[in-house]
Coordinates of C-alpha atoms in Angstrom, one line a residue:
Chain V
A1337 CA -171.2 -184.2 41.4
Q1338 CA -175.5 -182.6 42.0
S1339 CA -176.0 -179.5 43.6
V1340 CA -179.2 -177.2 44.4
T1341 CA -179.5 -173.8 44.6
Q1342 CA -182.6 -172.0 46.5
P1343 CA -182.6 -168.4 45.6
D1344 CA -184.8 -167.2 47.9
I1345 CA -183.8 -166.8 51.7
H1346 CA -186.9 -165.3 52.7
I1347 CA -190.4 -165.2 51.6
T1348 CA -193.6 -163.9 52.7
V1349 CA -197.0 -164.4 51.4
S1350 CA -200.7 -163.7 52.7
E1351 CA -203.0 -166.2 54.5
G1352 CA -204.9 -168.1 51.7
A1353 CA -202.3 -166.7 48.3
S1354 CA -200.8 -169.1 46.2
L1355 CA -197.2 -169.8 46.6
E1356 CA -194.1 -171.2 44.8
L1357 CA -190.8 -172.0 46.1
R1358 CA -187.7 -172.0 43.7
C1359 CA -185.5 -175.2 43.3
N1360 CA -182.7 -175.3 41.0
Y1361 CA -180.6 -178.3 40.3
S1362 CA -177.1 -179.2 38.8
Y1363 CA -176.8 -182.5 37.9
G1364 CA -176.1 -184.3 34.3
A1365 CA -178.5 -186.9 34.2
T1366 CA -182.0 -187.6 35.9
P1367 CA -181.9 -186.6 39.5
Y1368 CA -183.7 -187.6 42.2
L1369 CA -185.3 -184.7 43.7
F1370 CA -187.0 -183.7 47.1
W1371 CA -188.9 -181.3 49.0
Y1372 CA -188.7 -181.5 52.9
V1373 CA -190.0 -178.9 55.4
Q1374 CA -188.9 -178.1 58.8
S1375 CA -191.4 -176.2 61.1
P1376 CA -190.0 -174.4 63.9
G1377 CA -188.0 -176.0 66.7
Q1378 CA -189.2 -179.2 64.7
G1379 CA -187.3 -182.1 62.3
L1380 CA -187.7 -182.6 59.2
Q1381 CA -190.4 -184.1 57.0
L1382 CA -190.5 -185.1 53.6
L1383 CA -193.3 -183.4 51.3
L1384 CA -192.9 -184.8 48.2
K1385 CA -190.3 -186.7 46.1
Y1386 CA -189.4 -187.2 42.3
F1387 CA -187.8 -190.2 40.8
S1388 CA -189.2 -190.4 37.2
G1389 CA -192.3 -190.3 35.1
D1390 CA -195.0 -187.7 35.8
T1391 CA -193.4 -184.6 36.1
L1392 CA -196.1 -183.2 38.4
V1393 CA -195.9 -184.8 41.6
Q1394 CA -198.2 -184.5 44.7
G1395 CA -197.3 -184.5 48.1
I1396 CA -198.8 -184.1 51.5
K1397 CA -200.4 -180.9 53.0
G1398 CA -201.6 -179.9 49.7
F1399 CA -198.2 -179.7 48.2
E1400 CA -197.3 -180.1 44.7
A1401 CA -193.9 -179.7 42.7
E1402 CA -193.0 -179.8 38.9
F1403 CA -190.0 -181.3 37.5
K1404 CA -188.7 -179.7 34.4
R1405 CA -185.8 -180.4 32.9
S1406 CA -185.1 -178.0 30.6
Q1407 CA -184.7 -175.5 33.2
S1408 CA -183.3 -177.9 35.9
S1409 CA -186.2 -176.7 38.4
F1410 CA -188.1 -178.4 41.0
N1411 CA -190.6 -175.3 42.2
L1412 CA -192.8 -176.2 45.2
R1413 CA -196.2 -175.1 44.8
K1414 CA -199.4 -174.6 46.6
P1415 CA -202.5 -173.1 45.5
S1416 CA -203.6 -171.2 48.9
V1417 CA -201.1 -171.5 52.1
H1418 CA -202.6 -171.6 55.9
W1419 CA -200.6 -170.1 58.7
S1420 CA -199.8 -173.2 59.6
D1421 CA -197.3 -173.6 56.6
A1422 CA -195.1 -171.2 58.0
A1423 CA -191.8 -173.1 58.3
E1424 CA -188.6 -173.5 56.2
Y1425 CA -188.2 -175.3 53.0
F1426 CA -185.8 -177.1 51.8
C1427 CA -184.9 -178.7 48.3
A1428 CA -182.5 -181.5 48.0
V1429 CA -181.1 -183.5 45.0
G1430 CA -179.7 -187.1 44.7
G1431 CA -178.0 -188.3 41.8
S1432 CA -178.9 -191.6 40.0
G1433 CA -176.3 -195.0 39.9
S1434 CA -173.2 -194.2 42.7
S1435 CA -174.4 -190.5 43.3
A1436 CA -177.9 -191.9 44.4
S1437 CA -177.0 -192.4 48.0
K1438 CA -175.5 -188.5 48.3
I1439 CA -178.6 -186.6 49.0
I1440 CA -177.2 -182.7 49.0
F1441 CA -179.8 -180.2 50.5
G1442 CA -180.2 -176.7 49.4
S1443 CA -179.8 -173.7 51.8
G1444 CA -183.7 -173.4 52.6
T1445 CA -186.5 -170.9 52.1
R1446 CA -188.1 -169.4 55.2
L1447 CA -191.6 -168.8 54.5
S1448 CA -193.8 -166.3 56.7
I1449 CA -197.3 -166.0 56.5
R1450 CA -199.0 -162.6 56.7
P1451 CA -202.5 -162.9 58.5
Chain L
N692 CA -191.2 -198.1 66.7
A693 CA -189.1 -195.2 67.7
G694 CA -188.2 -194.1 64.1
V695 CA -184.9 -192.6 64.5
T696 CA -183.2 -191.4 68.1
Q697 CA -180.2 -189.2 68.7
T698 CA -178.5 -188.9 71.9
P699 CA -177.8 -186.3 73.5
K700 CA -180.1 -183.5 72.9
F701 CA -177.5 -180.7 73.9
Q702 CA -174.0 -180.6 74.8
V703 CA -171.3 -178.5 75.3
L704 CA -167.5 -179.1 74.9
K705 CA -164.2 -177.4 75.1
T706 CA -162.1 -176.8 72.4
G707 CA -160.3 -180.0 71.9
Q708 CA -162.7 -182.4 73.7
S709 CA -163.6 -185.3 71.4
M710 CA -167.4 -187.2 71.6
T711 CA -169.5 -189.2 70.2
L712 CA -172.9 -188.3 69.0
Q713 CA -175.2 -191.5 69.0
C714 CA -177.8 -192.2 66.6
A715 CA -180.0 -195.4 66.1
Q716 CA -182.9 -196.3 64.2
D717 CA -185.5 -199.4 64.5
M718 CA -186.7 -199.4 61.0
N719 CA -184.5 -201.8 59.4
H720 CA -183.2 -199.4 56.7
E721 CA -180.1 -199.4 55.2
Y722 CA -178.9 -196.0 54.5
M723 CA -178.3 -193.9 57.3
S724 CA -176.7 -190.2 57.1
W725 CA -175.5 -187.2 59.3
Y726 CA -175.9 -183.9 58.3
R727 CA -175.1 -180.8 60.3
Q728 CA -177.6 -177.4 60.1
D729 CA -176.2 -174.0 60.4
P730 CA -177.9 -170.7 59.8
G731 CA -177.8 -169.7 56.2
M732 CA -176.3 -172.9 54.9
G733 CA -179.4 -175.3 55.1
L734 CA -178.2 -178.8 55.8
R735 CA -174.5 -180.1 54.5
L736 CA -174.1 -183.8 54.4
I737 CA -171.1 -185.0 56.7
H738 CA -171.0 -188.9 56.1
Y739 CA -173.4 -191.2 55.0
S740 CA -174.0 -195.5 54.9
V741 CA -175.6 -197.7 52.5
G742 CA -175.2 -200.3 55.0
A743 CA -173.0 -202.2 57.3
G744 CA -169.6 -201.8 57.1
I745 CA -169.9 -199.3 54.3
T746 CA -169.4 -195.6 54.7
D747 CA -168.7 -192.6 52.7
Q748 CA -167.8 -189.0 53.1
G749 CA -170.1 -186.4 52.1
E750 CA -169.6 -182.6 51.4
V751 CA -168.4 -181.6 55.1
P752 CA -166.3 -184.9 56.3
N753 CA -163.4 -183.2 57.9
G754 CA -163.1 -183.4 61.6
Y755 CA -165.7 -186.3 61.9
N756 CA -165.4 -190.1 61.7
V757 CA -168.3 -192.3 61.6
S758 CA -168.5 -196.7 61.4
R759 CA -171.5 -198.6 61.0
S760 CA -171.0 -202.1 62.6
T761 CA -174.9 -202.7 63.0
T762 CA -178.0 -202.0 60.4
E763 CA -179.3 -199.7 63.7
D764 CA -176.6 -197.3 64.8
F765 CA -174.6 -194.9 63.0
P766 CA -172.4 -192.8 65.7
L767 CA -170.5 -189.5 64.4
R768 CA -167.1 -189.0 66.2
L769 CA -165.5 -185.5 66.6
L770 CA -162.3 -186.3 67.1
S771 CA -161.1 -182.8 68.6
A772 CA -163.8 -180.5 68.8
A773 CA -163.5 -177.1 67.5
P774 CA -165.5 -174.0 67.4
S775 CA -166.1 -174.2 63.6
Q776 CA -168.5 -177.6 64.7
T777 CA -171.1 -175.5 66.6
S778 CA -174.1 -176.6 64.8
V779 CA -177.3 -178.8 65.1
Y780 CA -176.8 -182.4 63.7
F781 CA -179.1 -184.5 62.2
C782 CA -179.3 -188.3 61.9
A783 CA -181.3 -189.8 59.4
S784 CA -182.1 -193.2 57.9
G785 CA -183.8 -194.6 54.6
R786 CA -184.9 -197.8 52.9
G787 CA -183.8 -197.7 49.2
D788 CA -181.7 -200.2 47.0
R789 CA -179.9 -197.5 45.3
G790 CA -180.3 -194.4 47.4
P791 CA -182.9 -193.5 50.3
Y792 CA -186.4 -192.8 48.6
E793 CA -187.2 -190.9 51.8
Q794 CA -184.9 -190.2 54.9
Y795 CA -186.2 -190.0 58.3
F796 CA -184.8 -187.4 60.2
G797 CA -184.3 -187.7 64.0
P798 CA -185.1 -184.7 66.5
G799 CA -181.2 -183.1 66.3
T800 CA -178.0 -182.7 68.6
R801 CA -177.4 -179.2 69.5
L802 CA -173.9 -178.5 69.7
T803 CA -171.7 -175.8 71.5
V804 CA -168.2 -175.6 71.2
T805 CA -166.1 -173.0 73.3

């Protein structure tokens, strides 16, 4: 069964600084990987996803993530954060085959932006 | 399109009561799911469905029932509410022949069990 870990509960970065949010997954084969964002009081929105192919994926709002099979990681990055990026970020993993339908989320990382 | 709709938005139940959280989508998605969100625990998958008549358990299915009689609707039933079921519940739908390529989430239902 797949699982996902987000080791950072809360991160604060200065506006304009770069950002990296960590995500580690556990799955025996190539997983499906997702990053979602939840703004305060809002629902969840997909930022980007990885299924196969190029390991560097681009998403919305200037985010990107890199799949590293050797490290079982799918870290989210942004070169320069904006105050509007303050939100909670969730990494999620789905398996392949019959496990593709079971999408498991991590516990989330809350991002605060320092003016 | 309304997307994914959930009713009610808020609900207070007494321990032992039953209720159904409604979820509907108008995007003709095969896949639908229910998650609960609790502080510090992220979203946990309760049940999911890959099509009408097909449901399966997620990570935390105990105390919840689901059915999928139509493509559009995926109600979540709490059989006998317990304080541990106090949470925010999200329904989602997605398209994908082997799993959702992207899930679209509803606005959530905040449930309090006293």
